[in-house]
Amino acid sequence: MLAKYRDIMEKFIEGKLSADDFQTLYLKIFVEWDDRLNVEEFEILNGVFIAADCYWHECFSGQETAYVISEEQLRKEVNEALEKLNVLMDLP
């Protein structure tokens, strides 16, 4: 179940998805998928949802606020979440 989220996150980190495409896709699938997540899984994936929702393509690094983040910050947050998911899934 978590593999589908990881796949999208990895594609973004690897540059196979643009930040705009990642934002659109992740927001859509997170809302549409009816997955049964435990609290820890939900908190990680919801954190990515919040980051994707806050991403704005006209925000540059250093201009972030509590409500708007840059592509660089989005990548950082997605990467951190991916590392947490890998630990939960016992992956390298």
Coordinates of N, CA, C and O in Angstrom, one line a residue:
M1 N 0.8 -1.2 0.0 CA 0.0 0.0 0.0 C 0.9 1.3 0.0 O 0.6 2.2 -0.7
L2 N 1.9 1.3 0.8 CA 2.8 2.5 0.9 C 3.6 2.6 -0.4 O 4.1 3.7 -0.7
A3 N 3.8 1.5 -1.1 CA 4.7 1.5 -2.3 C 4.2 2.5 -3.3 O 5.0 3.1 -4.0
K4 N 2.9 2.7 -3.5 CA 2.4 3.6 -4.5 C 2.7 5.1 -4.2 O 3.0 5.9 -5.0
Y5 N 2.7 5.4 -2.9 CA 3.1 6.7 -2.4 C 4.6 6.9 -2.6 O 5.1 7.9 -3.1
R6 N 5.4 5.9 -2.3 CA 6.9 5.9 -2.4 C 7.2 6.1 -3.9 O 8.1 6.9 -4.2
D7 N 6.5 5.4 -4.8 CA 6.8 5.5 -6.2 C 6.7 7.0 -6.7 O 7.6 7.5 -7.4
I8 N 5.7 7.6 -6.4 CA 5.5 9.0 -6.8 C 6.5 9.9 -6.2 O 7.1 10.8 -6.8
M9 N 6.8 9.7 -4.9 CA 7.8 10.5 -4.2 C 9.2 10.3 -4.8 O 9.9 11.3 -5.0
E10 N 9.5 9.1 -5.1 CA 10.8 8.8 -5.7 C 11.0 9.4 -7.1 O 12.0 10.0 -7.4
K11 N 9.9 9.3 -7.9 CA 9.9 10.0 -9.2 C 10.2 11.5 -9.1 O 10.9 12.0 -9.9
F12 N 9.6 12.1 -8.1 CA 9.8 13.5 -7.9 C 11.3 13.8 -7.5 O 12.0 14.6 -8.1
I13 N 11.8 13.0 -6.5 CA 13.1 13.2 -6.1 C 14.2 13.0 -7.2 O 15.2 13.6 -7.3
E14 N 13.9 12.0 -8.0 CA 14.8 11.6 -9.1 C 14.7 12.6 -10.3 O 15.4 12.4 -11.3
G15 N 13.7 13.5 -10.3 CA 13.6 14.4 -11.4 C 12.7 13.9 -12.5 O 12.6 14.5 -13.6
K16 N 12.0 12.8 -12.3 CA 11.1 12.3 -13.3 C 9.8 12.9 -13.3 O 9.0 12.8 -14.3
L17 N 9.5 13.6 -12.2 CA 8.2 14.5 -12.1 C 8.6 15.9 -11.8 O 9.5 16.0 -10.8
S18 N 8.1 16.9 -12.4 CA 8.3 18.2 -12.0 C 7.6 18.5 -10.7 O 6.7 17.8 -10.3
A19 N 8.0 19.6 -10.0 CA 7.3 20.0 -8.8 C 5.8 20.2 -9.0 O 5.0 19.8 -8.2
D20 N 5.5 20.9 -10.1 CA 4.1 21.2 -10.4 C 3.3 19.9 -10.6 O 2.2 19.7 -10.2
D21 N 3.9 18.9 -11.4 CA 3.3 17.7 -11.7 C 3.1 16.8 -10.4 O 2.1 16.2 -10.1
F22 N 4.2 16.8 -9.6 CA 4.1 16.1 -8.3 C 3.0 16.7 -7.4 O 2.2 15.9 -6.9
Q23 N 3.0 18.0 -7.3 CA 1.9 18.6 -6.5 C 0.5 18.2 -7.0 O -0.3 17.8 -6.2
T24 N 0.3 18.3 -8.2 CA -1.1 18.0 -8.8 C -1.4 16.5 -8.5 O -2.5 16.2 -8.0
L25 N -0.4 15.6 -8.8 CA -0.7 14.2 -8.7 C -0.8 13.8 -7.3 O -1.7 13.0 -6.9
Y26 N 0.1 14.2 -6.4 CA 0.0 13.8 -5.0 C -1.2 14.3 -4.3 O -1.9 13.5 -3.6
L27 N -1.6 15.5 -4.5 CA -2.8 16.0 -3.9 C -4.0 15.2 -4.4 O -4.9 14.9 -3.6
K28 N -4.1 14.9 -5.6 CA -5.2 14.1 -6.2 C -5.3 12.7 -5.6 O -6.3 12.3 -5.1
I29 N -4.1 12.0 -5.6 CA -4.2 10.6 -5.2 C -4.3 10.5 -3.7 O -5.0 9.6 -3.2
F30 N -3.8 11.4 -2.9 CA -3.9 11.3 -1.5 C -5.4 11.5 -1.1 O -5.8 10.8 -0.2
V31 N -6.1 12.3 -1.7 CA -7.5 12.5 -1.4 C -8.4 11.4 -1.9 O -9.3 10.9 -1.3
E32 N -8.0 10.9 -3.1 CA -8.9 9.9 -3.8 C -8.6 8.5 -3.2 O -9.6 7.7 -3.2
W33 N -7.4 8.1 -2.9 CA -7.1 6.7 -2.4 C -7.7 6.5 -1.1 O -7.5 7.4 -0.2
D34 N -8.4 5.4 -0.9 CA -9.0 5.1 0.4 C -8.2 4.0 1.1 O -8.6 2.9 1.3
D35 N -7.0 4.4 1.5 CA -6.1 3.5 2.2 C -6.3 3.5 3.7 O -6.6 4.5 4.3
R36 N -6.1 2.3 4.2 CA -6.1 2.2 5.7 C -4.7 2.3 6.2 O -3.8 1.5 5.9
L37 N -4.4 3.5 6.8 CA -3.1 3.8 7.3 C -3.0 3.8 8.8 O -4.0 4.2 9.4
N38 N -1.9 3.4 9.4 CA -1.8 3.5 10.8 C -1.4 5.0 11.1 O -1.1 5.8 10.1
V39 N -1.3 5.4 12.3 CA -1.1 6.8 12.7 C 0.2 7.3 12.1 O 0.3 8.4 11.5
E40 N 1.3 6.5 12.3 CA 2.6 6.9 11.8 C 2.7 7.1 10.3 O 3.2 8.0 9.8
E41 N 2.1 6.1 9.6 CA 2.0 6.2 8.1 C 1.2 7.5 7.7 O 1.7 8.2 6.8
F42 N 0.1 7.7 8.3 CA -0.7 8.8 8.0 C 0.0 10.1 8.2 O 0.0 11.0 7.4
E43 N 0.7 10.2 9.4 CA 1.4 11.5 9.7 C 2.5 11.8 8.7 O 2.6 12.9 8.3
I44 N 3.2 10.8 8.2 CA 4.2 11.0 7.2 C 3.6 11.4 5.9 O 4.0 12.4 5.3
L45 N 2.6 10.7 5.4 CA 2.0 11.0 4.1 C 1.2 12.3 4.2 O 1.2 13.1 3.2
N46 N 0.6 12.6 5.3 CA -0.1 13.8 5.4 C 0.8 15.0 5.4 O 0.5 16.1 4.9
G47 N 2.0 14.8 6.0 CA 3.0 15.9 6.0 C 3.4 16.2 4.5 O 3.6 17.4 4.2
V48 N 3.5 15.2 3.7 CA 3.8 15.4 2.3 C 2.7 16.1 1.6 O 2.8 17.0 0.8
F49 N 1.4 15.8 2.0 CA 0.2 16.4 1.5 C 0.3 17.9 1.8 O 0.0 18.8 0.9
I50 N 0.6 18.2 3.0 CA 0.6 19.6 3.5 C 1.7 20.4 2.7 O 1.5 21.5 2.3
A51 N 2.9 19.7 2.6 CA 4.0 20.4 1.8 C 3.6 20.6 0.4 O 3.9 21.7 -0.2
A52 N 3.0 19.6 -0.2 CA 2.6 19.8 -1.6 C 1.5 20.9 -1.8 O 1.6 21.6 -2.7
D53 N 0.7 21.0 -0.8 CA -0.4 22.0 -0.8 C 0.3 23.4 -0.6 O -0.2 24.4 -1.2
C54 N 1.3 23.5 0.1 CA 2.0 24.8 0.4 C 3.0 25.2 -0.8 O 3.4 26.3 -0.8
Y55 N 3.3 24.2 -1.6 CA 4.3 24.6 -2.7 C 3.6 25.6 -3.7 O 2.5 25.5 -4.0
W56 N 4.4 26.6 -4.1 CA 4.0 27.5 -5.0 C 5.2 27.8 -6.0 O 6.3 28.1 -5.5
H57 N 4.9 27.6 -7.3 CA 6.0 27.7 -8.3 C 6.7 29.0 -8.3 O 7.9 29.1 -8.8
E58 N 6.1 30.1 -7.8 CA 6.8 31.4 -7.8 C 7.5 31.7 -6.6 O 8.1 32.8 -6.4
C59 N 7.5 30.8 -5.6 CA 8.3 31.0 -4.4 C 9.7 30.5 -4.6 O 9.9 29.3 -5.1
F60 N 10.7 31.3 -4.2 CA 12.1 30.9 -4.4 C 12.7 30.6 -3.0 O 12.2 31.0 -2.0
S61 N 13.7 29.8 -3.1 CA 14.4 29.4 -1.8 C 14.7 30.7 -1.0 O 15.2 31.7 -1.5
G62 N 14.4 30.6 0.3 CA 14.6 31.8 1.1 C 13.4 32.7 1.3 O 13.4 33.5 2.1
Q63 N 12.4 32.5 0.4 CA 11.2 33.3 0.5 C 10.0 32.5 1.2 O 8.9 33.0 1.2
E64 N 10.3 31.3 1.7 CA 9.3 30.5 2.3 C 8.6 31.2 3.5 O 9.3 32.0 4.2
T65 N 7.3 30.9 3.6 CA 6.6 31.4 4.8 C 6.0 30.1 5.4 O 6.2 29.0 5.0
A66 N 5.1 30.3 6.4 CA 4.4 29.2 7.1 C 3.4 28.6 6.1 O 3.0 27.4 6.3
Y67 N 3.1 29.3 5.0 CA 2.0 28.8 4.1 C 2.5 28.6 2.7 O 1.7 28.1 1.9
V68 N 3.7 29.0 2.4 CA 4.2 28.9 1.0 C 5.6 28.4 1.0 O 6.4 28.9 1.8
I69 N 5.9 27.4 0.2 CA 7.2 26.8 0.2 C 7.7 26.8 -1.3 O 6.9 26.7 -2.2
S70 N 9.0 26.8 -1.4 CA 9.7 26.7 -2.7 C 9.8 25.2 -3.2 O 9.6 24.3 -2.4
E71 N 10.2 25.0 -4.4 CA 10.5 23.7 -4.9 C 11.6 23.0 -4.1 O 11.5 21.8 -3.8
E72 N 12.6 23.8 -3.8 CA 13.7 23.2 -3.0 C 13.2 22.7 -1.6 O 13.6 21.6 -1.2
Q73 N 12.4 23.5 -1.0 CA 11.8 23.0 0.3 C 10.9 21.8 0.2 O 10.9 20.9 1.0
L74 N 10.1 21.8 -0.9 CA 9.3 20.7 -1.2 C 10.1 19.4 -1.4 O 9.8 18.4 -0.8
R75 N 11.2 19.5 -2.1 CA 12.1 18.3 -2.4 C 12.7 17.9 -1.0 O 12.7 16.7 -0.8
K76 N 13.1 18.8 -0.2 CA 13.6 18.5 1.1 C 12.6 17.7 1.9 O 12.9 16.7 2.5
E77 N 11.4 18.2 2.0 CA 10.4 17.6 2.8 C 9.9 16.2 2.3 O 9.7 15.3 3.1
V78 N 9.9 16.1 1.0 CA 9.5 14.8 0.4 C 10.6 13.8 0.6 O 10.4 12.7 1.0
N79 N 11.9 14.2 0.5 CA 13.0 13.3 0.7 C 13.0 12.9 2.2 O 13.2 11.7 2.4
E80 N 12.8 13.8 3.1 CA 12.7 13.4 4.5 C 11.6 12.4 4.8 O 11.8 11.4 5.5
A81 N 10.4 12.6 4.2 CA 9.3 11.7 4.3 C 9.6 10.3 3.7 O 9.3 9.3 4.3
L82 N 10.3 10.3 2.6 CA 10.7 9.1 1.9 C 11.6 8.3 2.8 O 11.5 7.1 2.9
E83 N 12.5 8.9 3.4 CA 13.4 8.2 4.4 C 12.7 7.6 5.5 O 12.9 6.5 5.9
K84 N 11.7 8.3 6.0 CA 10.9 7.8 7.1 C 10.0 6.6 6.7 O 9.9 5.6 7.4
L85 N 9.5 6.7 5.5 CA 8.7 5.5 4.9 C 9.6 4.3 4.7 O 9.2 3.2 5.0
N86 N 10.8 4.6 4.2 CA 11.7 3.4 4.0 C 12.1 2.7 5.3 O 12.1 1.5 5.3
V87 N 12.2 3.5 6.4 CA 12.4 2.9 7.7 C 11.2 2.0 8.1 O 11.3 0.9 8.6
L88 N 10.0 2.6 7.9 CA 8.8 1.9 8.3 C 8.6 0.6 7.4 O 8.2 -0.4 8.0
M89 N 9.0 0.7 6.2 CA 8.9 -0.5 5.3 C 10.1 -1.4 5.3 O 10.2 -2.3 4.6
D90 N 11.1 -1.0 6.2 CA 12.3 -1.8 6.3 C 13.1 -1.9 5.0 O 13.5 -3.0 4.6
L91 N 13.2 -0.7 4.3 CA 13.9 -0.7 3.0 C 15.2 0.2 3.2 O 15.2 1.1 4.0
P92 N 16.2 0.0 2.4 CA 17.4 0.8 2.5 C 17.2 2.2 2.0 O 16.3 2.5 1.3

